[in-house]
């Protein structure tokens, strides 16, 4: 069974600074997807970024980028120029290529301070 | 619609009652998922529908839980004889197909007294 681990329950960062959220996973699959989702207090889960395991190039979306280390089974999220609106719970998730479900980590609560 | 919608937004019920939670996926999305999020926890997979295929029910925690999807669109999650441990936020997600990203609804917060 797949597992996803986020070892940082809470993190904080000053506005405009950079922060990195950690995620490790365990799987025997060779092809899969990895995701970061953001859940603000509104409860809405918002897709932040997605990485296909077969791609060596790290995904980027504006201020968000990942460091995908397939051999180490590590998938960290870097947020640059942090903004107050980035305050949210961040979930790392693993998905199999045949679909069916996502396996989520326990989440990291990120607070951006002014 | 523009996104996944769920109703009701909040539901308070008494122990032992049945509840129905509704999900309207994004138009054209063939895959639909239900997850449960207990307080302060990550998301737990419940059930998955893909087109006309038999649903993957492997995440349903007990036979009190069931779900159906009518016409390949709207889905209803039913919890019979609710228990206090069923209190959680129930999230629905849809995707264009099994290989594309899931988009989530705002969830239904269920409270069982």
Short mmCIF file of C-alpha atoms in Angstrom, two decimals, chain A:
data_model
loop_
_atom_site.label_atom_id
_atom_site.label_comp_id
_atom_site.label_asym_id
_atom_site.label_seq_id
_atom_site.Cartn_x
_atom_site.Cartn_y
_atom_site.Cartn_z
CA UNK A 1 0.00 0.00 0.00
CA UNK A 2 1.12 3.51 -0.73
CA UNK A 3 1.88 5.91 2.09
CA UNK A 4 2.54 9.64 2.08
CA UNK A 5 4.31 11.34 4.97
CA UNK A 6 4.48 15.02 5.78
CA UNK A 7 6.77 15.42 8.75
CA UNK A 8 6.08 19.10 9.42
CA UNK A 9 2.66 19.58 11.07
CA UNK A 10 3.12 23.36 11.21
CA UNK A 11 5.38 25.91 9.58
CA UNK A 12 5.53 29.67 9.47
CA UNK A 13 7.27 32.14 7.19
CA UNK A 14 7.52 35.88 6.86
CA UNK A 15 5.80 37.56 3.97
CA UNK A 16 8.02 37.75 0.85
CA UNK A 17 10.34 35.01 2.07
CA UNK A 18 10.75 31.48 0.72
CA UNK A 19 9.55 28.33 2.46
CA UNK A 20 9.89 24.63 1.63
CA UNK A 21 7.38 21.98 2.67
CA UNK A 22 8.55 18.37 2.84
CA UNK A 23 6.85 15.23 1.61
CA UNK A 24 8.06 11.66 1.31
CA UNK A 25 6.16 8.69 -0.03
CA UNK A 26 6.47 4.97 -0.35
CA UNK A 27 5.38 3.01 -3.40
CA UNK A 28 6.45 0.04 -5.48
CA UNK A 29 4.99 1.59 -8.62
CA UNK A 30 7.27 3.07 -11.26
CA UNK A 31 4.74 5.37 -12.89
CA UNK A 32 2.53 7.62 -10.81
CA UNK A 33 1.58 11.22 -10.16
CA UNK A 34 2.34 13.50 -7.25
CA UNK A 35 0.34 16.54 -6.23
CA UNK A 36 0.30 19.41 -3.81
CA UNK A 37 -3.10 20.70 -2.76
CA UNK A 38 -3.85 23.78 -0.70
CA UNK A 39 -6.80 23.97 1.71
CA UNK A 40 -7.50 27.44 3.09
CA UNK A 41 -9.97 27.99 5.95
CA UNK A 42 -12.76 28.05 3.37
CA UNK A 43 -12.25 24.26 3.17
CA UNK A 44 -11.92 24.28 -0.63
CA UNK A 45 -9.13 22.00 -1.82
CA UNK A 46 -7.16 23.77 -4.54
CA UNK A 47 -4.66 22.06 -6.81
CA UNK A 48 -1.32 23.84 -6.54
CA UNK A 49 0.99 21.73 -8.67
CA UNK A 50 1.27 18.29 -10.26
CA UNK A 51 4.28 16.15 -11.20
CA UNK A 52 4.37 13.07 -13.41
CA UNK A 53 6.91 10.54 -12.12
CA UNK A 54 8.25 9.79 -15.60
CA UNK A 55 9.29 13.42 -16.05
CA UNK A 56 12.71 14.33 -14.70
CA UNK A 57 12.07 18.05 -14.95
CA UNK A 58 10.61 19.58 -11.82
CA UNK A 59 7.18 21.16 -12.22
CA UNK A 60 6.74 24.89 -11.64
CA UNK A 61 3.67 27.10 -11.39
CA UNK A 62 4.50 30.75 -10.92
CA UNK A 63 5.78 31.09 -7.32
CA UNK A 64 5.39 27.38 -6.64
CA UNK A 65 7.95 24.77 -7.61
CA UNK A 66 8.78 21.24 -6.57
CA UNK A 67 11.96 19.29 -5.95
CA UNK A 68 11.14 15.77 -7.10
CA UNK A 69 13.70 13.14 -6.13
CA UNK A 70 12.34 9.85 -7.45
CA UNK A 71 15.05 7.59 -6.06
CA UNK A 72 14.69 9.14 -2.63
CA UNK A 73 10.88 9.18 -2.94
CA UNK A 74 10.83 12.82 -1.96
CA UNK A 75 8.57 15.56 -3.28
CA UNK A 76 9.03 18.95 -1.60
CA UNK A 77 7.16 22.16 -2.39
CA UNK A 78 8.93 25.50 -2.50
CA UNK A 79 6.91 28.68 -2.23
CA UNK A 80 8.79 31.80 -3.24
CA UNK A 81 7.84 35.37 -2.32
CA UNK A 82 5.28 34.11 0.21
CA UNK A 83 2.02 36.02 0.39
CA UNK A 84 -0.56 36.29 3.16
CA UNK A 85 -3.01 34.44 0.93
CA UNK A 86 -0.71 31.42 0.96
CA UNK A 87 -1.76 30.75 4.56
CA UNK A 88 -3.46 27.35 4.40
CA UNK A 89 -3.12 23.65 5.06
CA UNK A 90 -1.00 22.02 2.38
CA UNK A 91 -1.47 18.37 1.45
CA UNK A 92 0.88 16.20 -0.52
CA UNK A 93 -0.83 13.41 -2.47
CA UNK A 94 0.15 10.36 -4.52
CA UNK A 95 -1.95 9.07 -7.41
CA UNK A 96 -1.67 5.94 -9.50
CA UNK A 97 -1.66 6.30 -13.28
CA UNK A 98 -4.72 4.12 -13.62
CA UNK A 99 -6.65 6.62 -11.56
CA UNK A 100 -8.99 5.40 -8.86
CA UNK A 101 -7.81 7.43 -5.89
CA UNK A 102 -5.34 9.76 -4.28
CA UNK A 103 -3.42 8.92 -1.13
CA UNK A 104 -2.90 12.00 1.02
CA UNK A 105 -0.41 12.97 3.67
CA UNK A 106 -1.53 14.40 7.01
CA UNK A 107 -0.94 17.97 5.91
CA UNK A 108 1.27 20.91 6.89
CA UNK A 109 -0.34 24.06 8.27
CA UNK A 110 1.51 27.02 6.77
CA UNK A 111 1.14 30.48 8.25
CA UNK A 112 2.50 33.51 6.43
CA UNK A 113 3.16 36.36 8.83
CA UNK A 114 3.09 40.04 7.81
#
